[in-house]
């Protein structure tokens, strides 16, 4: 039997841009937590650390889709070079300002400019799409990318915090910035796999105006809520059970479950329509949030968390597959970035909501946020089945291709 993953890497240049893209995306998991670890040690104030990190995260969530929109219009290299350069320099200023105890306002200004960091997962997926558009190998490529995202989240946050604590406060942000600079440079230099800039038919619009992008992005906001809730509630429950050190292991199990199933799904060539696959995946997520409400031991929590993670990668794979099918090629990078942004926004909101629930009603009740979020996500994709089954909706039909 042919290994589908080996097959996708036979494409010229695939190994190079995939490896560079993996390094360049490590900052996604490292920068925000690295800022918190850095400033909490140097300034001793968690509110400041959280505020600066939130400034970076929220601004990046707003700017990244605009950068991707320009990438679709002018190409990856003309946008990635200045955007990455500004971000790297801003992170350098942030580290210097922290070390030299510059005025607090300089930390926020540096975080604002650092937020020009592009969405590297979107750039990598755009290259896979350029190679395998309309072919079954694209599903395998998206599965690989989802698995790579899981590895980033498994390793990135722990590495950032570990470096800051064991070496010096700025170490996590420094490592992350170096990954961004080196990975992005290696990625940009590989010009032969860069997607072709495709002209629009009719007036150029924004991907977020397309109904499928709106539906998928909204649904994945609540998937992001589930991610954050799993982390916050796990930390609270393990602490309540007297085993706070087990939190990182349990959270790692969550990502491992998603990684394993994602790899398996990527090797399959499923014939079911993608919009139905998305319903099933989110339905599984909804069902598997229920056991989390009754766990009362760390082993039971780890098992329930593992089960809750099994449908995460399939959800990502089908979501990005739908974006590739339902968004015009000239808007693809922006479309993917909006979905990634939805996840980030959901994680920020989920951390706040679950934290409030845990503080108000107790650690165990934090998982009710996951239950509610999964129901909203499921209802969203159920109601949006017709729009997801079509190439585009009527108001933007002029810029979409023919129906399948």
Short mmCIF file of C-alpha atoms in Angstrom, two decimals:
data_model
loop_
_atom_site.label_atom_id
_atom_site.label_comp_id
_atom_site.label_asym_id
_atom_site.label_seq_id
_atom_site.Cartn_x
_atom_site.Cartn_y
_atom_site.Cartn_z
CA UNK A 1 0.00 0.00 0.00
CA UNK A 2 1.34 3.41 -0.98
CA UNK A 3 2.12 5.79 1.86
CA UNK A 4 0.01 8.91 1.06
CA UNK A 5 2.31 11.14 3.08
CA UNK A 6 5.37 10.00 1.17
CA UNK A 7 3.46 10.71 -2.02
CA UNK A 8 2.78 14.37 -1.25
CA UNK A 9 6.43 14.97 -0.42
CA UNK A 10 7.52 13.72 -3.82
CA UNK A 11 6.29 17.01 -5.28
CA UNK A 12 9.25 19.28 -6.12
CA UNK A 13 10.00 21.69 -3.30
CA UNK A 14 7.40 20.25 -0.90
CA UNK A 15 9.88 19.08 1.73
CA UNK A 16 11.63 22.43 1.75
CA UNK A 17 8.66 24.75 2.19
CA UNK A 18 6.93 22.37 4.65
CA UNK A 19 10.03 22.25 6.88
CA UNK A 20 10.56 26.01 6.70
CA UNK A 21 6.88 26.62 7.35
CA UNK A 22 6.96 24.40 10.43
CA UNK A 23 9.82 26.42 11.94
CA UNK A 24 8.22 29.74 10.99
CA UNK A 25 4.90 28.82 12.66
CA UNK A 26 6.43 27.91 16.04
CA UNK A 27 5.97 31.52 17.25
CA UNK A 28 2.19 31.02 17.04
CA UNK A 29 2.40 28.91 20.20
CA UNK A 30 5.47 30.60 21.71
CA UNK A 31 5.14 34.37 21.49
CA UNK A 32 2.09 35.15 23.66
CA UNK A 33 3.03 32.78 26.47
CA UNK A 34 6.65 33.88 26.10
CA UNK A 35 5.62 37.51 26.64
CA UNK A 36 3.71 36.52 29.77
CA UNK A 37 6.64 34.49 31.13
CA UNK A 38 9.09 37.29 30.33
CA UNK A 39 7.19 40.23 31.81
CA UNK A 40 5.87 38.35 34.84
CA UNK A 41 9.47 37.65 35.84
CA UNK A 42 10.95 41.06 35.06
CA UNK A 43 8.09 43.28 36.23
CA UNK A 44 6.34 40.97 38.71
CA UNK A 45 2.88 41.99 37.52
CA UNK A 46 0.68 39.45 35.78
CA UNK A 47 -1.87 42.06 34.69
CA UNK A 48 0.84 43.85 32.70
CA UNK A 49 2.16 40.62 31.21
CA UNK A 50 -1.34 39.56 30.21
CA UNK A 51 -2.24 42.97 28.81
CA UNK A 52 0.84 43.17 26.58
CA UNK A 53 0.34 39.58 25.38
CA UNK A 54 -3.34 40.30 24.67
CA UNK A 55 -2.38 43.44 22.74
CA UNK A 56 -0.16 41.35 20.50
CA UNK A 57 -2.66 38.49 20.09
CA UNK A 58 -5.76 40.58 19.38
CA UNK A 59 -3.96 42.96 17.02
CA UNK A 60 -2.43 40.04 15.14
CA UNK A 61 -5.87 38.45 14.80
CA UNK A 62 -7.08 41.66 13.13
CA UNK A 63 -4.01 42.38 10.98
CA UNK A 64 -3.14 38.88 9.74
CA UNK A 65 -6.20 38.55 7.43
CA UNK A 66 -5.42 41.94 5.89
CA UNK A 67 -1.84 40.85 5.20
CA UNK A 68 -3.13 37.63 3.66
CA UNK A 69 -5.58 39.60 1.53
CA UNK A 70 -2.67 41.60 0.12
CA UNK A 71 -0.70 38.35 -0.36
CA UNK A 72 -3.50 37.05 -2.56
CA UNK A 73 -3.31 40.25 -4.59
CA UNK A 74 0.44 40.79 -4.89
CA UNK A 75 2.09 37.48 -3.96
CA UNK A 76 3.76 36.01 -0.88
CA UNK A 77 7.26 37.45 -1.21
CA UNK A 78 6.32 41.17 -1.60
CA UNK A 79 4.26 40.99 1.62
CA UNK A 80 6.07 38.42 3.76
CA UNK A 81 9.42 40.22 3.59
CA UNK A 82 8.29 43.59 5.05
CA UNK A 83 5.68 42.11 7.41
CA UNK A 84 8.11 39.61 8.91
CA UNK A 85 10.91 42.18 9.11
CA UNK A 86 8.72 44.63 11.05
CA UNK A 87 7.55 41.86 13.38
CA UNK A 88 11.08 40.60 14.10
CA UNK A 89 12.39 44.12 14.77
CA UNK A 90 9.43 44.88 17.03
CA UNK A 91 10.02 41.74 19.08
CA UNK A 92 13.66 42.79 19.42
CA UNK A 93 12.56 46.19 20.71
CA UNK A 94 10.15 44.50 23.11
CA UNK A 95 12.95 42.39 24.58
CA UNK A 96 15.29 45.39 24.91
CA UNK A 97 12.53 47.49 26.46
CA UNK A 98 11.85 44.71 28.96
CA UNK A 99 15.50 44.16 29.85
CA UNK A 100 16.30 47.87 30.22
CA UNK A 101 12.99 48.66 31.96
CA UNK A 102 11.88 51.27 29.45
CA UNK A 103 8.52 52.99 30.10
CA UNK A 104 5.55 50.64 30.06
CA UNK A 105 3.99 52.31 27.00
CA UNK A 106 6.96 51.13 24.91
CA UNK A 107 6.00 47.52 25.65
CA UNK A 108 2.53 48.05 24.20
CA UNK A 109 3.81 49.90 21.14
CA UNK A 110 6.32 47.13 20.43
CA UNK A 111 3.59 44.51 20.82
CA UNK A 112 1.40 46.40 18.33
CA UNK A 113 4.10 46.40 15.65
CA UNK A 114 5.08 42.79 16.42
CA UNK A 115 1.51 41.85 15.48
CA UNK A 116 2.40 42.19 11.78
CA UNK A 117 3.57 38.57 12.04
CA UNK A 118 1.97 36.81 9.03
CA UNK A 119 -0.18 33.69 9.24
CA UNK A 120 2.36 31.09 8.17
CA UNK A 121 -0.10 28.15 8.32
CA UNK A 122 -2.15 29.95 5.67
CA UNK A 123 0.92 30.55 3.50
CA UNK A 124 1.94 26.90 3.67
CA UNK A 125 -1.57 25.65 2.91
CA UNK A 126 -1.72 28.00 -0.08
CA UNK A 127 1.41 26.32 -1.48
CA UNK A 128 -0.03 22.84 -0.98
CA UNK A 129 -3.19 23.98 -2.74
CA UNK A 130 -1.16 25.34 -5.66
CA UNK A 131 0.42 21.90 -6.10
CA UNK A 132 -2.57 19.61 -5.51
CA UNK A 133 -5.62 21.73 -6.34
CA UNK A 134 -8.58 19.46 -7.14
CA UNK A 135 -6.65 16.26 -6.34
CA UNK A 136 -7.12 13.84 -3.40
CA UNK A 137 -3.54 14.47 -2.26
CA UNK A 138 -4.65 17.89 -1.03
CA UNK A 139 -6.66 16.25 1.76
CA UNK A 140 -3.53 14.41 2.87
CA UNK A 141 -1.52 17.64 2.73
CA UNK A 142 -4.09 19.43 4.89
CA UNK A 143 -4.02 16.50 7.33
CA UNK A 144 -0.25 16.82 7.55
CA UNK A 145 -0.60 20.55 8.24
CA UNK A 146 -3.17 19.92 10.98
CA UNK A 147 -0.80 17.40 12.56
CA UNK A 148 2.02 19.94 12.29
CA UNK A 149 -0.17 22.52 14.04
CA UNK A 150 -0.77 20.05 16.86
CA UNK A 151 2.97 19.45 17.24
CA UNK A 152 3.55 23.20 17.37
CA UNK A 153 1.05 23.60 20.20
CA UNK A 154 2.41 20.55 22.04
CA UNK A 155 6.03 21.72 21.94
CA UNK A 156 5.90 25.49 21.45
CA UNK A 157 4.33 26.73 24.67
CA UNK A 158 6.33 24.36 26.88
CA UNK A 159 9.58 25.29 25.13
CA UNK A 160 8.93 29.01 25.49
CA UNK A 161 8.12 28.86 29.18
CA UNK A 162 10.92 26.38 29.89
CA UNK A 163 13.55 28.61 28.27
CA UNK A 164 12.34 31.72 30.10
CA UNK A 165 12.35 30.03 33.47
CA UNK A 166 15.57 28.04 33.14
CA UNK A 167 17.79 30.56 31.29
CA UNK A 168 16.69 34.20 31.44
CA UNK A 169 13.30 35.95 31.17
CA UNK A 170 13.70 36.99 27.52
CA UNK A 171 14.87 33.54 26.36
CA UNK A 172 11.45 32.27 25.24
CA UNK A 173 10.65 35.36 23.17
CA UNK A 174 14.20 35.37 21.78
CA UNK A 175 13.97 31.75 20.61
CA UNK A 176 10.54 32.39 19.11
CA UNK A 177 11.78 35.46 17.24
CA UNK A 178 14.73 33.54 15.85
CA UNK A 179 12.39 30.78 14.65
CA UNK A 180 10.24 33.42 12.96
CA UNK A 181 13.19 35.07 11.26
CA UNK A 182 15.01 31.92 10.14
CA UNK A 183 11.92 29.93 9.18
CA UNK A 184 10.35 32.80 7.27
CA UNK A 185 13.60 33.56 5.41
CA UNK A 186 13.96 29.92 4.37
CA UNK A 187 10.31 29.86 3.30
CA UNK A 188 10.50 33.08 1.27
CA UNK A 189 13.65 31.99 -0.56
CA UNK A 190 11.81 29.00 -2.04
CA UNK A 191 10.27 30.93 -4.91
CA UNK A 192 9.47 28.02 -7.23
CA UNK A 193 6.63 26.78 -5.01
CA UNK A 194 5.16 30.25 -4.42
CA UNK A 195 1.52 30.37 -5.55
CA UNK A 196 0.70 32.26 -8.71
CA UNK A 197 -1.20 35.51 -8.23
CA UNK A 198 -4.58 34.85 -9.78
CA UNK A 199 -6.72 37.63 -11.25
CA UNK A 200 -10.24 38.12 -9.94
CA UNK A 201 -13.31 37.82 -12.13
CA UNK A 202 -15.21 41.04 -11.51
CA UNK A 203 -14.60 43.39 -8.60
CA UNK A 204 -12.11 42.21 -5.98
CA UNK A 205 -13.84 41.49 -2.69
CA UNK A 206 -12.84 40.13 0.70
CA UNK A 207 -13.01 36.45 1.58
CA UNK A 208 -14.93 37.22 4.77
CA UNK A 209 -17.88 38.35 2.63
CA UNK A 210 -18.29 34.79 1.35
CA UNK A 211 -20.94 32.82 3.22
CA UNK A 212 -18.87 29.61 3.56
CA UNK A 213 -15.99 31.57 5.12
CA UNK A 214 -18.39 33.25 7.55
CA UNK A 215 -19.96 29.93 8.57
CA UNK A 216 -16.68 28.06 9.03
CA UNK A 217 -14.94 30.94 10.79
CA UNK A 218 -17.88 31.40 13.20
CA UNK A 219 -18.01 27.68 13.94
CA UNK A 220 -14.27 27.51 14.57
CA UNK A 221 -14.44 30.46 16.95
CA UNK A 222 -16.32 28.09 19.25
CA UNK A 223 -13.89 25.25 18.57
CA UNK A 224 -11.21 27.66 19.79
CA UNK A 225 -13.32 28.27 22.89
CA UNK A 226 -13.24 24.50 23.53
CA UNK A 227 -9.43 24.45 23.23
CA UNK A 228 -8.93 27.20 25.78
CA UNK A 229 -11.54 25.78 28.14
CA UNK A 230 -9.79 22.41 28.11
CA UNK A 231 -6.54 24.07 29.16
CA UNK A 232 -7.98 26.38 31.83
CA UNK A 233 -10.30 23.78 33.35
CA UNK A 234 -7.60 21.11 33.33
CA UNK A 235 -5.24 23.39 35.26
CA UNK A 236 -8.01 24.17 37.77
CA UNK A 237 -9.14 20.57 38.24
CA UNK A 238 -5.65 19.10 38.65
CA UNK A 239 -4.90 21.79 41.22
CA UNK A 240 -8.13 21.00 43.06
CA UNK A 241 -7.23 17.29 43.03
CA UNK A 242 -3.83 18.09 44.56
CA UNK A 243 -1.81 17.19 41.47
CA UNK A 244 -1.11 20.52 39.70
CA UNK A 245 1.97 19.09 38.01
CA UNK A 246 -0.24 16.72 36.02
CA UNK A 247 -1.86 19.59 34.09
CA UNK A 248 0.79 19.81 31.38
CA UNK A 249 0.68 16.04 30.82
CA UNK A 250 -3.12 16.01 30.53
CA UNK A 251 -3.10 18.95 28.10
CA UNK A 252 -0.45 17.17 26.05
CA UNK A 253 -2.72 14.10 25.87
CA UNK A 254 -5.43 16.34 24.37
CA UNK A 255 -3.14 17.30 21.49
CA UNK A 256 -1.84 13.75 21.07
CA UNK A 257 -5.37 12.39 20.56
CA UNK A 258 -5.99 14.97 17.86
CA UNK A 259 -2.61 14.28 16.23
CA UNK A 260 -3.09 10.51 15.99
CA UNK A 261 -6.59 10.65 14.50
CA UNK A 262 -5.60 13.46 12.15
CA UNK A 263 -2.77 11.36 10.70
CA UNK A 264 -5.14 8.43 10.17
CA UNK A 265 -7.85 10.54 8.52
CA UNK A 266 -5.27 12.12 6.25
CA UNK A 267 -4.33 8.71 4.90
CA UNK A 268 -7.93 7.96 3.90
CA UNK A 269 -9.68 9.07 0.74
CA UNK A 270 -13.18 9.61 2.12
CA UNK A 271 -15.96 10.01 -0.44
CA UNK A 272 -18.51 11.67 1.84
CA UNK A 273 -19.12 15.39 1.05
CA UNK A 274 -16.88 17.62 3.14
CA UNK A 275 -19.74 19.59 4.69
CA UNK A 276 -21.17 16.35 6.10
CA UNK A 277 -17.76 15.27 7.35
CA UNK A 278 -17.55 18.60 9.18
CA UNK A 279 -20.91 17.99 10.86
CA UNK A 280 -19.80 14.53 12.00
CA UNK A 281 -16.46 15.79 13.32
CA UNK A 282 -18.02 18.61 15.31
CA UNK A 283 -20.78 16.26 16.45
CA UNK A 284 -18.12 13.93 17.89
CA UNK A 285 -16.52 16.90 19.64
CA UNK A 286 -19.91 17.80 21.15
CA UNK A 287 -20.54 14.28 22.41
CA UNK A 288 -17.04 13.89 23.86
CA UNK A 289 -17.32 17.07 25.92
CA UNK A 290 -19.99 15.44 28.10
CA UNK A 291 -17.73 12.96 30.01
CA UNK A 292 -15.59 15.94 31.08
CA UNK A 293 -18.43 17.07 33.33
CA UNK A 294 -18.15 14.05 35.63
CA UNK A 295 -14.43 13.23 35.88
CA UNK A 296 -13.11 13.18 39.43
CA UNK A 297 -9.60 11.74 39.11
CA UNK A 298 -6.56 12.71 37.07
CA UNK A 299 -6.49 9.41 35.08
CA UNK A 300 -10.19 9.81 34.26
CA UNK A 301 -9.56 13.41 33.24
CA UNK A 302 -6.69 12.37 30.97
CA UNK A 303 -8.83 9.68 29.32
CA UNK A 304 -11.75 12.07 28.81
CA UNK A 305 -9.46 14.78 27.45
CA UNK A 306 -7.91 12.29 25.03
CA UNK A 307 -11.37 11.36 23.77
CA UNK A 308 -12.34 15.00 23.47
CA UNK A 309 -9.33 15.66 21.24
CA UNK A 310 -9.84 12.88 18.70
CA UNK A 311 -12.10 14.92 16.39
CA UNK A 312 -10.14 18.17 16.46
CA UNK A 313 -7.78 17.43 13.55
CA UNK A 314 -10.61 15.98 11.39
CA UNK A 315 -12.51 19.21 12.03
CA UNK A 316 -9.53 21.26 10.85
CA UNK A 317 -8.92 19.04 7.83
CA UNK A 318 -12.49 19.27 6.59
CA UNK A 319 -12.78 22.99 7.41
CA UNK A 320 -9.72 23.91 5.39
CA UNK A 321 -10.78 21.51 2.65
CA UNK A 322 -14.09 23.36 2.40
CA UNK A 323 -12.29 26.70 2.26
CA UNK A 324 -10.18 25.40 -0.64
CA UNK A 325 -13.32 24.20 -2.46
CA UNK A 326 -15.62 27.14 -1.73
CA UNK A 327 -13.29 30.15 -1.94
CA UNK A 328 -11.96 31.51 -5.24
CA UNK A 329 -8.25 30.83 -5.74
CA UNK A 330 -7.59 34.58 -5.77
CA UNK A 331 -8.86 34.85 -2.16
CA UNK A 332 -7.60 31.55 -0.75
CA UNK A 333 -4.84 32.77 1.58
CA UNK A 334 -7.15 35.35 3.13
CA UNK A 335 -9.89 32.73 3.52
CA UNK A 336 -7.58 30.34 5.37
CA UNK A 337 -6.31 33.17 7.56
CA UNK A 338 -9.83 34.17 8.61
CA UNK A 339 -10.42 30.62 9.82
CA UNK A 340 -7.13 30.65 11.76
CA UNK A 341 -8.15 34.03 13.20
CA UNK A 342 -11.47 32.59 14.30
CA UNK A 343 -9.68 29.90 16.27
CA UNK A 344 -7.42 32.50 17.95
CA UNK A 345 -10.34 34.75 18.86
CA UNK A 346 -12.18 31.76 20.27
CA UNK A 347 -9.21 30.77 22.41
CA UNK A 348 -8.96 34.27 23.85
CA UNK A 349 -12.69 34.39 24.63
CA UNK A 350 -12.68 30.81 25.93
CA UNK A 351 -9.86 31.51 28.36
CA UNK A 352 -11.82 34.46 29.77
CA UNK A 353 -15.20 32.68 29.89
CA UNK A 354 -13.95 29.43 31.39
CA UNK A 355 -11.79 31.32 33.89
CA UNK A 356 -14.83 33.26 35.06
CA UNK A 357 -16.93 30.09 35.34
CA UNK A 358 -14.19 28.29 37.28
CA UNK A 359 -13.78 31.22 39.69
CA UNK A 360 -17.54 31.58 40.16
CA UNK A 361 -18.87 28.01 40.09
CA UNK A 362 -15.85 25.76 40.65
CA UNK A 363 -13.29 23.90 38.56
CA UNK A 364 -15.55 21.05 37.42
CA UNK A 365 -18.13 23.42 35.96
CA UNK A 366 -15.60 25.04 33.65
CA UNK A 367 -16.28 22.30 31.09
CA UNK A 368 -19.87 23.53 30.70
CA UNK A 369 -18.32 26.23 28.53
CA UNK A 370 -17.02 23.47 26.23
CA UNK A 371 -20.47 21.86 26.07
CA UNK A 372 -22.17 25.14 25.17
CA UNK A 373 -19.50 26.05 22.61
CA UNK A 374 -19.69 22.66 20.91
CA UNK A 375 -23.48 22.91 20.59
CA UNK A 376 -23.21 26.37 18.99
CA UNK A 377 -20.52 25.15 16.58
CA UNK A 378 -22.62 22.11 15.63
CA UNK A 379 -25.78 24.17 15.08
CA UNK A 380 -23.78 26.62 12.96
CA UNK A 381 -22.57 23.99 10.49
CA UNK A 382 -25.94 22.22 10.46
CA UNK A 383 -27.77 25.43 9.57
CA UNK A 384 -25.06 26.29 7.04
CA UNK A 385 -25.10 22.95 5.18
CA UNK A 386 -26.70 24.36 2.04
CA UNK A 387 -24.22 27.25 1.80
CA UNK A 388 -21.29 24.92 2.45
CA UNK A 389 -22.51 22.56 -0.25
CA UNK A 390 -22.50 25.34 -2.86
CA UNK A 391 -19.44 26.98 -4.34
CA UNK A 392 -20.63 30.38 -3.23
CA UNK A 393 -23.69 32.35 -2.26
CA UNK A 394 -25.67 34.65 -4.53
CA UNK A 395 -24.32 38.07 -3.46
CA UNK A 396 -20.77 37.13 -4.43
CA UNK A 397 -21.48 34.76 -7.30
CA UNK A 398 -19.67 37.04 -9.69
CA UNK A 399 -16.31 36.22 -8.17
CA UNK A 400 -16.82 32.48 -7.73
CA UNK A 401 -16.38 29.63 -10.09
CA UNK A 402 -19.07 27.37 -11.47
CA UNK A 403 -20.93 25.04 -9.14
CA UNK A 404 -19.64 21.53 -8.71
#
